[in-house]
Each structure stands twice: as C-alpha cells, then as structure tokens.
CSV table of C-alpha atoms in Angstrom, one decimal:
chain,number,residue,atom,x,y,z
A,348,MET,CA,4.9,-65.5,-46.5
A,349,THR,CA,2.7,-63.1,-44.5
A,350,ALA,CA,3.9,-62.6,-40.9
A,351,PRO,CA,1.3,-64.0,-38.4
A,352,THR,CA,-0.8,-61.7,-36.3
A,353,LEU,CA,0.4,-61.9,-32.7
A,354,VAL,CA,-1.8,-61.1,-29.7
A,355,ASP,CA,-0.3,-59.4,-26.6
A,356,PHE,CA,0.7,-62.1,-24.2
A,357,ASP,CA,-1.3,-60.7,-21.2
A,358,ASP,CA,-4.4,-60.5,-23.5
A,359,VAL,CA,-3.9,-64.2,-24.4
A,360,VAL,CA,-3.8,-65.2,-20.8
A,361,ASP,CA,-7.0,-63.1,-20.0
A,362,ARG,CA,-9.0,-64.8,-22.7
A,363,TYR,CA,-7.6,-68.3,-23.3
A,364,ASP,CA,-6.4,-71.3,-21.3
A,365,PRO,CA,-3.1,-72.8,-22.7
A,366,VAL,CA,-2.8,-76.5,-22.7
A,367,LEU,CA,0.8,-77.7,-22.8
A,368,GLY,CA,2.4,-81.0,-23.5
A,369,LEU,CA,6.2,-81.6,-23.7
A,370,GLU,CA,8.1,-84.5,-25.4
A,371,VAL,CA,11.7,-84.6,-24.5
A,372,HIS,CA,14.2,-86.8,-26.4
A,373,VAL,CA,17.3,-87.9,-24.5
A,374,GLU,CA,20.3,-89.6,-26.2
A,375,LEU,CA,21.8,-92.1,-23.9
A,376,SER,CA,25.5,-92.1,-23.4
A,377,THR,CA,26.1,-95.8,-24.1
A,378,ASN,CA,29.3,-96.9,-25.8
A,379,THR,CA,27.4,-98.5,-28.7
A,380,LYS,CA,24.1,-97.9,-30.6
A,381,MET,CA,20.7,-99.2,-29.7
A,382,PHE,CA,20.7,-102.3,-31.9
A,383,CYS,CA,24.2,-102.7,-33.2
A,384,GLY,CA,27.8,-102.4,-32.1
A,385,CYS,CA,28.7,-99.1,-33.8
A,386,PRO,CA,30.2,-96.4,-31.5
A,387,THR,CA,28.2,-93.4,-30.5
A,388,ALA,CA,30.9,-90.7,-30.0
A,389,PHE,CA,29.8,-87.2,-30.8
A,390,GLY,CA,31.7,-85.3,-33.5
A,391,ALA,CA,33.2,-88.2,-35.5
A,392,GLU,CA,33.8,-87.8,-39.3
A,393,PRO,CA,30.5,-88.2,-41.1
A,394,ASN,CA,29.4,-91.7,-41.9
A,395,THR,CA,32.3,-93.4,-40.1
A,396,GLN,CA,30.2,-94.9,-37.3
A,397,THR,CA,27.8,-97.1,-39.4
A,398,CYS,CA,27.3,-100.8,-40.2
A,399,PRO,CA,24.7,-102.8,-42.2
A,400,THR,CA,22.4,-102.9,-39.2
A,401,CYS,CA,22.1,-99.2,-38.5
A,402,LEU,CA,22.0,-98.6,-42.3
A,403,GLY,CA,19.2,-101.1,-42.7
A,404,LEU,CA,20.9,-103.2,-45.3
A,405,PRO,CA,19.3,-106.5,-46.3
A,406,GLY,CA,20.2,-109.5,-44.2
A,407,SER,CA,21.2,-107.4,-41.1
A,408,LEU,CA,19.5,-108.1,-37.8
A,409,PRO,CA,19.2,-105.9,-34.7
A,410,VAL,CA,20.2,-106.9,-31.1
A,411,VAL,CA,19.0,-104.8,-28.1
A,412,ASN,CA,21.5,-102.9,-26.1
A,413,ARG,CA,21.2,-104.1,-22.5
A,414,THR,CA,22.7,-101.0,-21.0
A,415,ALA,CA,20.2,-98.8,-22.9
A,416,VAL,CA,17.4,-100.9,-21.4
A,417,GLU,CA,18.9,-100.5,-17.9
A,418,SER,CA,19.2,-96.7,-18.4
A,419,ALA,CA,15.5,-96.5,-19.6
A,420,ILE,CA,14.4,-98.4,-16.5
A,421,ARG,CA,16.4,-96.1,-14.2
A,422,ILE,CA,15.0,-93.0,-15.8
A,423,GLY,CA,11.5,-94.4,-15.4
A,424,LEU,CA,12.0,-95.2,-11.8
A,425,ALA,CA,13.5,-91.7,-11.1
A,426,LEU,CA,10.3,-90.2,-12.7
A,427,ASN,CA,8.1,-92.3,-10.3
A,428,CYS,CA,6.9,-94.4,-13.2
A,429,ASP,CA,5.5,-98.0,-13.3
A,430,ILE,CA,7.9,-100.2,-15.1
A,431,ALA,CA,6.1,-102.5,-17.6
A,432,PRO,CA,6.8,-106.2,-17.0
A,433,TRP,CA,6.5,-106.9,-20.7
A,434,GLY,CA,6.7,-104.9,-23.9
A,435,ARG,CA,7.7,-104.9,-27.5
A,436,PHE,CA,9.4,-102.7,-30.0
A,437,ALA,CA,7.5,-101.6,-33.1
A,438,ARG,CA,8.3,-100.2,-36.5
A,439,LYS,CA,7.2,-96.6,-37.0
A,440,ASN,CA,7.0,-96.3,-40.8
A,441,TYR,CA,7.8,-93.1,-42.6
A,442,PHE,CA,10.1,-92.0,-45.4
A,443,TYR,CA,12.7,-89.3,-44.7
A,444,PRO,CA,16.3,-89.2,-46.1
A,445,ASP,CA,18.0,-89.4,-42.7
A,446,MET,CA,16.0,-92.6,-41.9
A,447,PRO,CA,18.1,-95.2,-43.8
A,448,LYS,CA,15.6,-98.1,-43.0
A,449,ASN,CA,12.5,-96.0,-43.9
A,450,PHE,CA,11.2,-96.9,-40.5
A,451,GLN,CA,12.2,-96.1,-36.9
A,452,THR,CA,12.4,-98.8,-34.3
A,453,SER,CA,10.5,-97.5,-31.4
A,454,GLN,CA,7.9,-98.5,-28.7
A,455,TYR,CA,4.3,-97.7,-29.5
A,456,ASP,CA,1.6,-99.1,-27.3
A,457,GLU,CA,3.9,-101.0,-25.0
A,458,PRO,CA,6.4,-98.5,-23.5
A,459,ILE,CA,9.0,-99.4,-20.9
A,460,ALA,CA,7.7,-96.9,-18.3
A,461,VAL,CA,4.2,-95.3,-17.7
A,462,ASN,CA,2.3,-93.1,-15.3
A,463,GLY,CA,4.9,-91.1,-13.5
A,464,HIS,CA,5.4,-87.5,-12.3
A,465,LEU,CA,8.0,-84.9,-11.7
A,466,ASP,CA,7.5,-82.0,-9.3
A,467,VAL,CA,9.1,-78.8,-10.5
A,468,THR,CA,9.8,-75.6,-8.5
A,469,LEU,CA,9.2,-72.2,-10.1
A,470,GLU,CA,11.3,-69.1,-9.3
A,471,ASP,CA,8.9,-68.0,-6.5
A,472,GLY,CA,8.9,-71.4,-4.9
A,473,THR,CA,5.6,-72.6,-6.4
A,474,VAL,CA,5.6,-76.4,-6.9
A,475,VAL,CA,3.9,-77.7,-10.1
A,476,ARG,CA,3.4,-81.5,-10.5
A,477,VAL,CA,3.9,-82.5,-14.1
A,478,GLU,CA,2.4,-85.9,-14.9
A,479,ILE,CA,4.4,-88.2,-17.1
A,480,GLU,CA,2.4,-90.3,-19.5
A,481,ARG,CA,5.2,-92.5,-20.7
A,482,ALA,CA,8.9,-92.9,-21.3
A,483,HIS,CA,9.8,-95.2,-24.2
A,484,MET,CA,12.9,-96.5,-26.0
A,485,GLU,CA,13.7,-95.9,-29.6
A,486,GLU,CA,16.6,-95.1,-31.9
A,487,ASP,CA,17.7,-91.7,-33.1
A,488,THR,CA,17.7,-90.7,-36.8
A,489,GLY,CA,20.6,-89.5,-38.9
A,490,LYS,CA,21.4,-85.9,-39.5
A,491,SER,CA,20.6,-83.8,-42.7
A,492,LEU,CA,22.7,-80.8,-43.6
A,493,HIS,CA,21.0,-78.5,-46.1
A,494,VAL,CA,23.5,-76.4,-48.0
A,495,GLY,CA,22.7,-73.1,-49.6
A,496,GLY,CA,19.6,-71.0,-49.1
A,497,ALA,CA,19.1,-68.5,-46.3
A,498,THR,CA,17.6,-70.6,-43.5
A,499,GLY,CA,19.7,-73.7,-43.4
A,500,ARG,CA,16.6,-75.8,-43.9
A,501,ILE,CA,15.6,-77.9,-46.9
A,502,HIS,CA,13.4,-75.1,-48.5
A,503,GLY,CA,15.7,-73.1,-50.7
A,504,ALA,CA,18.7,-75.3,-50.2
A,505,GLU,CA,20.9,-76.1,-53.2
A,506,TYR,CA,21.6,-79.6,-52.0
A,507,SER,CA,21.6,-81.8,-48.9
A,508,LEU,CA,24.2,-84.0,-47.2
A,509,LEU,CA,23.4,-86.9,-44.9
A,510,ASP,CA,25.4,-88.2,-41.9
A,511,TYR,CA,24.2,-91.5,-40.6
A,512,ASN,CA,26.6,-91.6,-37.5
A,513,ARG,CA,23.7,-90.7,-35.3
A,514,ALA,CA,21.2,-93.2,-36.8
A,515,GLY,CA,20.6,-95.9,-34.2
A,516,VAL,CA,21.9,-94.0,-31.2
A,517,PRO,CA,19.7,-95.0,-28.2
A,518,LEU,CA,17.0,-92.5,-27.3
A,519,ILE,CA,14.5,-92.2,-24.5
A,520,GLU,CA,11.4,-90.2,-25.3
A,521,ILE,CA,9.7,-88.8,-22.2
A,522,VAL,CA,6.1,-87.6,-22.8
A,523,THR,CA,4.1,-85.6,-20.4
A,524,LYS,CA,0.3,-85.7,-20.0
A,525,MET,CA,-1.5,-82.4,-20.7
A,526,ILE,CA,-0.3,-79.7,-18.4
A,527,PRO,CA,-3.4,-77.5,-17.9
A,528,ASP,CA,-4.2,-74.5,-15.7
A,529,THR,CA,-0.8,-72.9,-15.9
A,530,GLY,CA,-2.2,-69.7,-17.4
A,531,GLY,CA,0.5,-67.0,-17.9
A,532,ARG,CA,3.1,-69.2,-16.3
A,533,ALA,CA,3.0,-71.8,-19.0
A,534,PRO,CA,6.3,-70.7,-20.5
A,535,GLU,CA,7.9,-70.7,-17.1
A,536,VAL,CA,6.5,-74.1,-16.2
A,537,ALA,CA,7.9,-75.5,-19.5
A,538,ARG,CA,11.4,-74.2,-18.9
A,539,ALA,CA,11.3,-75.3,-15.2
A,540,TYR,CA,10.2,-78.8,-16.2
A,541,VAL,CA,12.9,-79.3,-18.9
A,542,THR,CA,15.5,-77.9,-16.5
A,543,ALA,CA,14.5,-80.3,-13.7
A,544,LEU,CA,14.4,-83.2,-16.1
A,545,ARG,CA,17.9,-82.3,-17.4
A,546,ASP,CA,19.2,-82.2,-13.9
A,547,LEU,CA,17.6,-85.5,-13.0
A,548,ILE,CA,18.9,-87.3,-16.0
A,549,ARG,CA,22.4,-85.9,-15.6
A,550,SER,CA,22.4,-87.1,-12.0
A,551,LEU,CA,21.6,-90.6,-13.2
A,552,GLY,CA,24.8,-90.5,-15.4
A,553,VAL,CA,22.9,-92.0,-18.4
A,554,SER,CA,23.3,-88.9,-20.7
A,555,ASP,CA,25.3,-85.8,-20.9
A,556,VAL,CA,22.0,-83.9,-21.8
A,557,ARG,CA,23.9,-81.4,-23.9
A,558,MET,CA,21.1,-79.5,-25.6
A,559,ASP,CA,23.7,-77.6,-27.7
A,560,GLN,CA,24.9,-80.9,-29.1
A,561,GLY,CA,21.4,-82.4,-29.6
A,562,SER,CA,21.7,-85.1,-26.9
A,563,MET,CA,18.6,-83.5,-25.3
A,564,ARG,CA,15.8,-82.0,-27.4
A,565,CYS,CA,12.3,-80.8,-26.6
A,566,ASP,CA,9.2,-80.8,-28.7
A,567,VAL,CA,6.6,-78.3,-27.5
A,568,ASN,CA,2.9,-79.2,-28.0
A,569,LEU,CA,0.5,-76.3,-27.4
A,570,SER,CA,-3.1,-75.5,-27.9
A,571,LEU,CA,-5.5,-72.8,-26.6
A,572,SER,CA,-9.1,-73.1,-25.5
A,573,PRO,CA,-11.5,-70.3,-24.7
A,574,LYS,CA,-11.2,-69.3,-21.0
A,575,GLY,CA,-13.0,-71.7,-18.7
A,576,SER,CA,-14.6,-73.7,-21.6
A,577,GLY,CA,-12.6,-76.9,-21.1
A,578,ILE,CA,-12.8,-77.4,-24.9
A,579,LEU,CA,-9.4,-78.6,-26.3
A,580,GLY,CA,-8.1,-76.6,-29.2
A,581,THR,CA,-6.0,-77.8,-32.1
A,582,ARG,CA,-2.3,-78.2,-31.2
A,583,SER,CA,0.9,-77.4,-32.9
A,584,GLU,CA,4.2,-79.1,-32.2
A,585,THR,CA,7.4,-77.1,-32.3
A,586,LYS,CA,10.1,-79.6,-32.9
A,587,ASN,CA,13.7,-80.0,-31.6
A,588,VAL,CA,13.9,-76.9,-29.4
A,589,ASN,CA,17.5,-77.0,-28.1
A,590,SER,CA,17.9,-74.7,-25.2
A,591,LEU,CA,16.1,-74.0,-21.9
A,592,ARG,CA,15.6,-70.3,-22.9
A,593,SER,CA,14.2,-71.3,-26.3
A,594,VAL,CA,11.7,-73.7,-24.7
A,595,GLU,CA,10.2,-70.8,-22.7
A,596,ARG,CA,10.2,-68.5,-25.7
A,597,ALA,CA,8.6,-71.1,-28.0
A,598,VAL,CA,5.7,-71.5,-25.6
A,599,ARG,CA,5.2,-67.8,-25.3
A,600,TYR,CA,5.3,-67.2,-29.1
A,601,GLU,CA,3.0,-70.1,-29.9
A,602,MET,CA,0.4,-68.8,-27.4
A,603,SER,CA,0.4,-65.4,-29.0
A,604,ARG,CA,0.3,-66.9,-32.6
A,605,HIS,CA,-2.5,-69.3,-31.8
A,606,ALA,CA,-4.6,-66.4,-30.3
A,607,GLY,CA,-4.0,-64.4,-33.4
A,608,VAL,CA,-5.3,-67.2,-35.6
A,609,LEU,CA,-8.4,-67.8,-33.4
A,610,ASP,CA,-9.1,-64.1,-33.1
A,611,ALA,CA,-9.1,-63.8,-36.9
A,612,GLY,CA,-11.8,-66.5,-37.1
A,613,GLU,CA,-9.5,-69.0,-38.6
A,614,LYS,CA,-8.5,-72.5,-37.6
A,615,VAL,CA,-5.2,-73.5,-36.1
A,616,VAL,CA,-3.5,-76.0,-38.3
A,617,GLN,CA,-2.3,-79.2,-36.7
A,618,GLU,CA,1.3,-79.2,-37.9
A,619,THR,CA,5.0,-79.4,-36.9
A,620,ARG,CA,6.8,-76.1,-36.6
A,621,HIS,CA,10.5,-75.1,-36.3
A,622,PHE,CA,11.8,-72.6,-33.7
A,623,GLN,CA,14.0,-69.8,-35.1
A,624,GLU,CA,16.6,-68.9,-32.5
A,625,ASP,CA,17.5,-65.5,-34.0
A,626,THR,CA,13.9,-64.1,-34.0
A,627,ALA,CA,12.3,-66.2,-31.2
A,628,THR,CA,9.6,-67.2,-33.6
A,629,THR,CA,8.3,-70.4,-35.2
A,630,ARG,CA,7.8,-71.3,-38.8
A,631,SER,CA,5.7,-74.0,-40.4
A,632,GLY,CA,7.2,-77.4,-41.1
A,633,ARG,CA,4.7,-80.0,-42.3
A,634,ILE,CA,1.2,-81.1,-41.5
A,635,LYS,CA,1.4,-83.3,-38.4
A,636,GLU,CA,0.8,-87.0,-38.9
A,637,THR,CA,-1.4,-89.1,-36.7
A,638,SER,CA,-0.4,-92.5,-35.3
A,639,GLU,CA,-2.4,-94.2,-38.0
A,640,ASP,CA,-0.2,-92.5,-40.6
A,641,TYR,CA,2.9,-94.3,-39.3
A,642,ARG,CA,1.4,-97.8,-39.7
A,643,TYR,CA,2.9,-99.1,-36.5
A,644,PHE,CA,3.4,-102.9,-36.3
A,645,PRO,CA,5.4,-105.1,-33.9
A,646,GLU,CA,9.1,-105.4,-34.8
A,647,PRO,CA,9.5,-109.0,-36.0
A,648,ASP,CA,13.3,-109.1,-35.6
A,649,LEU,CA,13.3,-108.3,-31.8
A,650,VAL,CA,12.1,-110.3,-28.9
A,651,PRO,CA,9.9,-108.6,-26.3
A,652,ILE,CA,11.5,-106.8,-23.4
A,653,ALA,CA,10.5,-108.4,-20.1
A,654,PRO,CA,12.4,-107.0,-17.1
A,655,SER,CA,11.9,-109.1,-14.0
A,656,ALA,CA,10.8,-107.5,-10.7
A,657,GLU,CA,14.1,-108.5,-9.1
A,658,TRP,CA,16.1,-106.7,-11.9
A,659,VAL,CA,13.9,-103.5,-11.5
A,660,GLU,CA,14.4,-103.4,-7.8
A,661,GLU,CA,18.2,-104.0,-8.3
A,662,LEU,CA,18.2,-100.9,-10.6
A,663,ARG,CA,16.1,-98.9,-8.1
A,664,GLY,CA,18.9,-99.4,-5.6
A,665,THR,CA,21.4,-97.7,-8.0
A,666,LEU,CA,19.4,-94.4,-8.1
A,667,PRO,CA,21.4,-91.5,-6.7
A,668,GLU,CA,20.4,-88.7,-4.4
A,669,LEU,CA,17.8,-86.6,-6.3
A,670,PRO,CA,19.1,-83.2,-7.5
A,671,TRP,CA,16.7,-81.1,-5.5
A,672,GLU,CA,17.4,-83.2,-2.3
A,673,ARG,CA,21.1,-82.8,-2.9
A,674,ARG,CA,20.8,-79.0,-3.4
A,675,ALA,CA,18.8,-78.8,-0.1
A,676,ARG,CA,21.5,-80.7,1.7
A,677,ILE,CA,24.4,-78.7,0.2
A,678,GLN,CA,22.6,-75.4,1.0
A,679,GLN,CA,22.5,-76.4,4.6
A,680,GLU,CA,26.0,-77.8,4.8
A,681,TRP,CA,27.6,-74.8,3.1
A,682,GLU,CA,25.3,-72.3,4.9
A,683,LEU,CA,24.2,-70.8,1.6
A,684,SER,CA,21.5,-68.2,1.1
A,685,ASP,CA,18.8,-68.9,-1.4
A,686,ALA,CA,20.4,-66.3,-3.7
A,687,GLU,CA,23.9,-67.9,-3.4
A,688,LEU,CA,22.5,-71.3,-4.2
A,689,ARG,CA,20.5,-69.9,-7.2
A,690,ASP,CA,23.7,-68.3,-8.5
A,691,LEU,CA,25.5,-71.6,-8.3
A,692,VAL,CA,22.7,-73.5,-10.1
A,693,ASN,CA,22.2,-70.8,-12.8
A,694,ALA,CA,26.0,-70.8,-13.5
A,695,ASP,CA,25.9,-74.6,-13.8
A,696,ALA,CA,28.6,-74.6,-11.2
A,697,LEU,CA,27.1,-76.6,-8.4
A,698,ASP,CA,28.5,-80.0,-9.4
A,699,LEU,CA,32.0,-78.5,-10.1
A,700,VAL,CA,32.0,-76.8,-6.7
A,701,ALA,CA,30.9,-79.9,-5.0
A,702,ALA,CA,33.6,-82.0,-6.7
A,703,THR,CA,36.2,-79.3,-5.7
A,704,VAL,CA,35.0,-79.5,-2.1
A,705,ASP,CA,35.2,-83.3,-2.2
A,706,ALA,CA,38.8,-82.9,-3.4
A,707,GLY,CA,39.6,-81.0,-0.2
A,708,ALA,CA,38.9,-77.3,-0.8
A,709,PRO,CA,36.8,-75.1,1.5
A,710,SER,CA,33.3,-74.5,-0.1
A,711,GLY,CA,33.7,-70.7,0.0
A,712,ASP,CA,37.0,-70.7,-1.9
A,713,ALA,CA,35.7,-73.3,-4.4
A,714,ARG,CA,32.5,-71.2,-5.0
A,715,SER,CA,34.5,-68.0,-5.5
A,716,TRP,CA,36.8,-69.6,-8.1
A,717,TRP,CA,34.1,-71.3,-10.2
A,718,VAL,CA,31.5,-68.5,-10.1
A,719,SER,CA,33.9,-65.6,-10.7
A,720,TYR,CA,37.3,-66.2,-12.3
A,721,LEU,CA,36.6,-69.5,-14.1
A,722,SER,CA,33.1,-68.4,-15.3
A,723,GLN,CA,34.8,-65.4,-16.8
A,724,GLN,CA,37.3,-67.7,-18.5
A,725,ALA,CA,34.5,-69.9,-19.8
A,726,ASN,CA,32.7,-66.8,-21.3
A,727,THR,CA,35.9,-65.6,-22.9
A,728,ARG,CA,36.6,-68.9,-24.5
A,729,GLY,CA,32.9,-69.4,-25.5
A,730,VAL,CA,32.6,-72.8,-23.8
A,731,ALA,CA,30.5,-74.3,-21.0
A,732,LEU,CA,32.0,-74.0,-17.5
A,733,ASP,CA,32.5,-77.8,-17.3
A,734,ALA,CA,34.3,-77.8,-20.6
A,735,LEU,CA,37.2,-75.8,-19.3
A,736,PRO,CA,40.4,-77.8,-19.3
A,737,ILE,CA,40.8,-77.8,-15.5
A,738,THR,CA,39.5,-80.4,-13.1
A,739,PRO,CA,38.0,-79.8,-9.6
A,740,ALA,CA,41.0,-81.7,-8.2
A,741,GLN,CA,43.5,-79.4,-9.9
A,742,LEU,CA,41.6,-76.3,-8.7
A,743,ALA,CA,41.6,-77.8,-5.2
A,744,ARG,CA,45.4,-78.1,-5.3
A,745,VAL,CA,45.7,-74.5,-6.3
A,746,ILE,CA,43.5,-73.5,-3.3
A,747,GLU,CA,45.6,-75.7,-1.1
A,748,LEU,CA,48.8,-73.9,-2.2
A,749,VAL,CA,47.2,-70.5,-1.4
A,750,THR,CA,46.1,-71.7,2.0
A,751,ALA,CA,49.6,-73.0,2.7
A,752,GLY,CA,51.0,-69.5,1.8
A,753,GLU,CA,52.9,-70.9,-1.2
A,754,LEU,CA,50.8,-68.8,-3.6
A,755,ASN,CA,49.0,-65.5,-3.3
A,756,ASN,CA,45.7,-64.8,-5.2
A,757,LYS,CA,47.5,-63.1,-8.0
A,758,LEU,CA,49.9,-66.0,-8.5
A,759,ALA,CA,47.1,-68.5,-8.1
A,760,ARG,CA,45.3,-67.0,-11.1
A,761,GLN,CA,48.5,-67.4,-13.1
A,762,VAL,CA,48.8,-71.0,-12.1
A,763,VAL,CA,45.1,-71.6,-13.1
A,764,ASP,CA,45.9,-69.9,-16.4
A,765,GLY,CA,48.8,-72.2,-17.0
A,766,VAL,CA,46.6,-75.3,-16.3
A,767,LEU,CA,44.0,-73.9,-18.7
A,768,GLU,CA,46.7,-73.5,-21.4
A,769,GLY,CA,47.7,-77.2,-21.0
A,770,GLU,CA,51.0,-76.6,-19.2
A,771,GLY,CA,50.5,-79.4,-16.8
A,772,GLU,CA,49.4,-79.9,-13.2
A,773,PRO,CA,49.4,-76.9,-10.8
A,774,ASP,CA,52.7,-77.8,-9.2
A,775,GLU,CA,54.3,-78.2,-12.6
A,776,VAL,CA,53.1,-74.8,-13.6
A,777,VAL,CA,54.4,-73.2,-10.4
A,778,ALA,CA,57.8,-74.8,-11.0
A,779,GLU,CA,58.0,-74.0,-14.7
A,780,ARG,CA,56.8,-70.4,-14.4
A,781,GLY,CA,58.7,-69.8,-11.2
A,782,LEU,CA,55.5,-68.6,-9.4
A,783,ALA,CA,56.2,-69.6,-5.8
A,784,VAL,CA,55.7,-66.9,-3.2
A,785,VAL,CA,58.9,-65.3,-1.9
A,786,SER,CA,58.7,-65.8,1.9
A,787,ASP,CA,62.4,-65.9,2.8
A,788,ASP,CA,63.0,-63.1,5.2
A,789,GLY,CA,66.4,-62.3,3.9
A,790,ALA,CA,65.1,-61.6,0.4
A,791,LEU,CA,62.1,-59.7,1.7
A,792,ILE,CA,64.1,-57.5,4.1
A,793,ALA,CA,66.4,-56.5,1.2
A,794,ALA,CA,63.4,-55.6,-0.9
A,795,VAL,CA,61.8,-53.7,2.0
A,796,ASP,CA,64.9,-51.7,2.8
A,797,GLU,CA,65.3,-50.8,-0.9
A,798,ALA,CA,61.7,-49.6,-1.1
A,799,LEU,CA,62.0,-47.6,2.2
A,800,ALA,CA,65.2,-45.9,0.9
A,801,ALA,CA,63.5,-45.0,-2.3
A,802,GLN,CA,60.6,-43.3,-0.5
A,803,PRO,CA,62.1,-41.7,2.6
A,804,ASP,CA,59.0,-39.4,3.2
A,805,VAL,CA,56.7,-42.4,3.4
A,806,ALA,CA,59.2,-44.2,5.7
A,807,GLU,CA,59.2,-41.1,8.0
A,808,LYS,CA,55.3,-41.2,8.1
A,809,ILE,CA,55.4,-44.8,9.2
A,810,ARG,CA,58.0,-44.1,11.9
A,811,GLY,CA,55.7,-41.3,13.1
A,812,GLY,CA,52.9,-43.8,13.7
A,813,LYS,CA,51.0,-43.5,10.4
A,814,VAL,CA,51.0,-47.2,9.8
A,815,ALA,CA,48.4,-47.0,7.0
A,816,ALA,CA,51.2,-45.4,4.8
A,817,ALA,CA,52.9,-48.9,4.8
A,818,GLY,CA,50.6,-49.8,1.9
A,819,ALA,CA,52.7,-47.7,-0.5
A,820,ILE,CA,55.9,-49.6,0.5
A,821,VAL,CA,54.0,-53.0,0.3
A,822,GLY,CA,53.0,-52.1,-3.3
A,823,ALA,CA,56.6,-51.2,-4.2
A,824,VAL,CA,57.9,-54.5,-2.8
A,825,MET,CA,55.2,-56.4,-4.6
A,826,LYS,CA,56.1,-54.7,-7.9
A,827,ALA,CA,59.8,-55.4,-7.3
A,828,THR,CA,59.2,-59.0,-6.7
A,829,LYS,CA,56.7,-59.3,-9.6
A,830,GLY,CA,53.9,-60.0,-7.2
A,831,GLN,CA,55.6,-63.0,-5.6
A,832,ALA,CA,56.2,-61.6,-2.2
A,833,ASP,CA,54.1,-62.7,0.8
A,834,ALA,CA,52.2,-59.3,1.3
A,835,LYS,CA,51.3,-60.1,4.9
A,836,ARG,CA,54.9,-60.8,5.8
A,837,VAL,CA,56.1,-57.7,3.9
A,838,ARG,CA,53.8,-55.5,5.9
A,839,GLU,CA,55.1,-57.0,9.1
A,840,LEU,CA,58.7,-56.4,8.1
A,841,ILE,CA,58.0,-52.8,7.1
A,842,ILE,CA,56.6,-52.0,10.5
A,843,GLU,CA,59.5,-53.8,12.2
A,844,ARG,CA,62.1,-52.0,10.1
A,845,CYS,CA,60.5,-48.6,10.8
A,846,GLY,CA,60.1,-49.4,14.5
A,847,ALA,CA,56.5,-48.4,14.3
C-alpha cells in the first residue's frame, strides 16, 4: 500500500478549516451488564462472564440495569444536558463476529440526554465550549483477538479468537456537535476535551475511565473545508483511540492526510480508520456505514425509559463538586502556583494527594511523596500512580511517624518500600524491619563519643569553634546506626560533647 502524501501541518492550517467531532464511549462500572446479571469485572478468563441473554440465545429476554440508567442521567446532568422524559432502545443491526446477537441494543433517535455542553480550558487559559449533541445508552461488544500476522488486526491473521465477556457491558456514548473554528488548535482542543470529560466522569464515580483497559475510548471524526468557504468536507472516523496523547496525534495526522488527498485533486473517502500507536499514523479500516445501513428499529423486548422529573432532580442532587471547581478550591487552600497545580494534574496525583491530606497529612508533605518518590516507583513498576499498592491513609501514617520524630526521611522511604512489597501496614513494617529512629540519648552519646574518638582532628576543629565540621561526625554516627539515629539530636550532642 502506497504511503499517503502528508501536508505540513502549518500549511494545512493556512489553507483549510478543520471540522472536528468526537464520540467518546464510556464503560460504566456497574456490577452487572446492561441487560443481564452477568458480572463485568475486567480481566476474567475469556467467556466466563456470559449467559443466554448477552449471547443472544433463543428465548432469552433482556432487563434494563437501573444503575446504568441512573449513571447515564447523572452524566447527562453533569454535561448540562436536557434529560429526555421518554425514550426507547433500538436494535442497531450489523454482522460482526464479536456481536453475538448480530445487533447491538442502543438508543437511536431517542437518547437519554441531549443538547449539553462542556467548557474546556487549554494550556494558555483559553476556554473553548464544546457543544454536546447527545449522550445515549447502549451495550458494549465482545472482543476479537487476531492471532498471527504483523499488525494484530484481522488482515493477515492466521485465525481469530473471540471473548464475549465484554459483550453487554453498559456503555454511554457521548457525541459532540461539530467543533469548528479551532484551526491549528484542533488537536489540542480534542485532547483537552477528552481530558476534561475523563476527569468529569471519574468524579461522578460511574466509571474508572481507564483508556489503557478500554473502559474509555474515543472516535475522532474529522473533515477539512477550504479556508473560509463554510463547505463541509467528507469526514473520516478514526476508531477506538485509547490515550489522551493519541487523540491529539490522530487529529493532527488526519488533518495532514486529508490535505494531501485534496491537494492531489482526489476525494476523501468516508471510512473508518485505525490509529497506529507506534507510528502515530492511521490506516484504512472499512467504508463508513450510514444510519440507514444499520436498519434501526425499536427494540421489541424492552419497555421505554421514562425517568420522572422527581427522579432526575434527585439524581441532580448527587452530583459532586465539578473537577475544575475542586481544583480551583484546592489551589487556593494549599496555596499552589499554577505550575504546581499543573504538575499535580499531569501526574494524575491530585486525587491521591487530596485523599492523603484528608487522612491527616500536611499538603506539602503529601505532594512531595506522590509527585516525587511514589511517581518514581510507579514508573519503575510500569503502573499508574493510583495502581501502586499503597493507600493515601498508609502514606499519611508514614508522614505522621516522620513528623513525630519516630522516622527520618531515609527510614520513611524504607517503610514505604515495605508497604509496596506487601509487608503490611506502616507500623508493622517499622516493627518487622526494626526501622524506628534511635532517639535514646544513652545510645546516641555512645555513638557520638566513638565517632569523635575515631576523628580527633575533626573533634578539635569543632572545639575550636568550627561547628560546620560537625557534619562529618553526624555522618559517621548515621552510618554506625544504619541511618536510624535522629540526626538533629546527634548534632546537638556533638556540640555539647565538644563544648562548642
């Protein structure tokens, strides 16, 4: 296949207007699936979380998951949407191996939430309002694993395996209206929107929004029109982009690719495409269907969804403080600079630090631990920061022990290491490893006298008024006590013993 001709990004922006639309699929973290009682836990053995209903076997009947409907309404409310007082599910008909029913139960012309918006803030403080067309409920598909070949996709594979565990998991699809007039900032706007949406949904507690695990996926729709013409171009849809960085890169690449096609006098094909993480490019998938191709019709086995106004208002009362409002409050309370707050957010550490502060730790100490030492540990282990096997409460206890003088910073890191290794609670690690600070004057005086005797020239300097030389004796005592001495008290004793 011939590589597409790409146009320099700045040249694209000079001559074309990008029109962007984003569809984000969010798996809800309900205990059971959308229309049956099968569990939804991630990572189970293939095909162990299925039943006749989610497999579409004859005679099985679906039942709507109430919690999923509640979550959909809360998402709609948080996105400033109107909640529909009445709506139905429909059958979206298409054949694909990971669709065991040969149709997907979704909402077509009667979604649960419509006409909302989300304001997103770019790096320089610019606020862009992204209009939300709809948020609708549906079920997820199964998962295909294509074995053999070079790409991991069906083309060139030797055979395919199917896992239906995910089939029927509740999904919310959030569809934006066209996002015009973003010019060269279209990639940045796309990333900022998905980031803000992820933060919002996480704050609602309705999904873990783990893009690496597929519980949040973004489809990028993009077209170009000649500068200032207002004529809509043909769009492509890049499917299932699974990281914030990749959303930005997919938009940038498709802008350059579309311009190359148009500059060559050719027509952009309306198709689905797949993003290639290793090359930051897209490749053709299939010709994009229209809604008519899916032959939508109302689902005959499900009653309409008709949330009462009272229920909607009750759910509105459960909405938490919005993420950007919370960040502004925390920045003021903790007296953070914009850069410090940005570092916390970029490290995905804000919630962890806040929980550590809530457990009793000072904000400065909590920030230092999560952003530095624990971030390093997460990188070393190749896991997300919040996946480390240490809780904010456990870290708060370590900080408390340091503040009380029962641990120094070096020993505290060893305690944290012990917790990370599964050795128990911080106090148990201290006891088991014998890590408590030595603060008994008797033991410290003995160690100080021994160190002074071993370095008489240094001792003489201290006696002569060169107090800075005490550092060498402090170091010797710390080494002798394996880092467990109270360094501040050691220094005081050195000066006392030398009469300085």
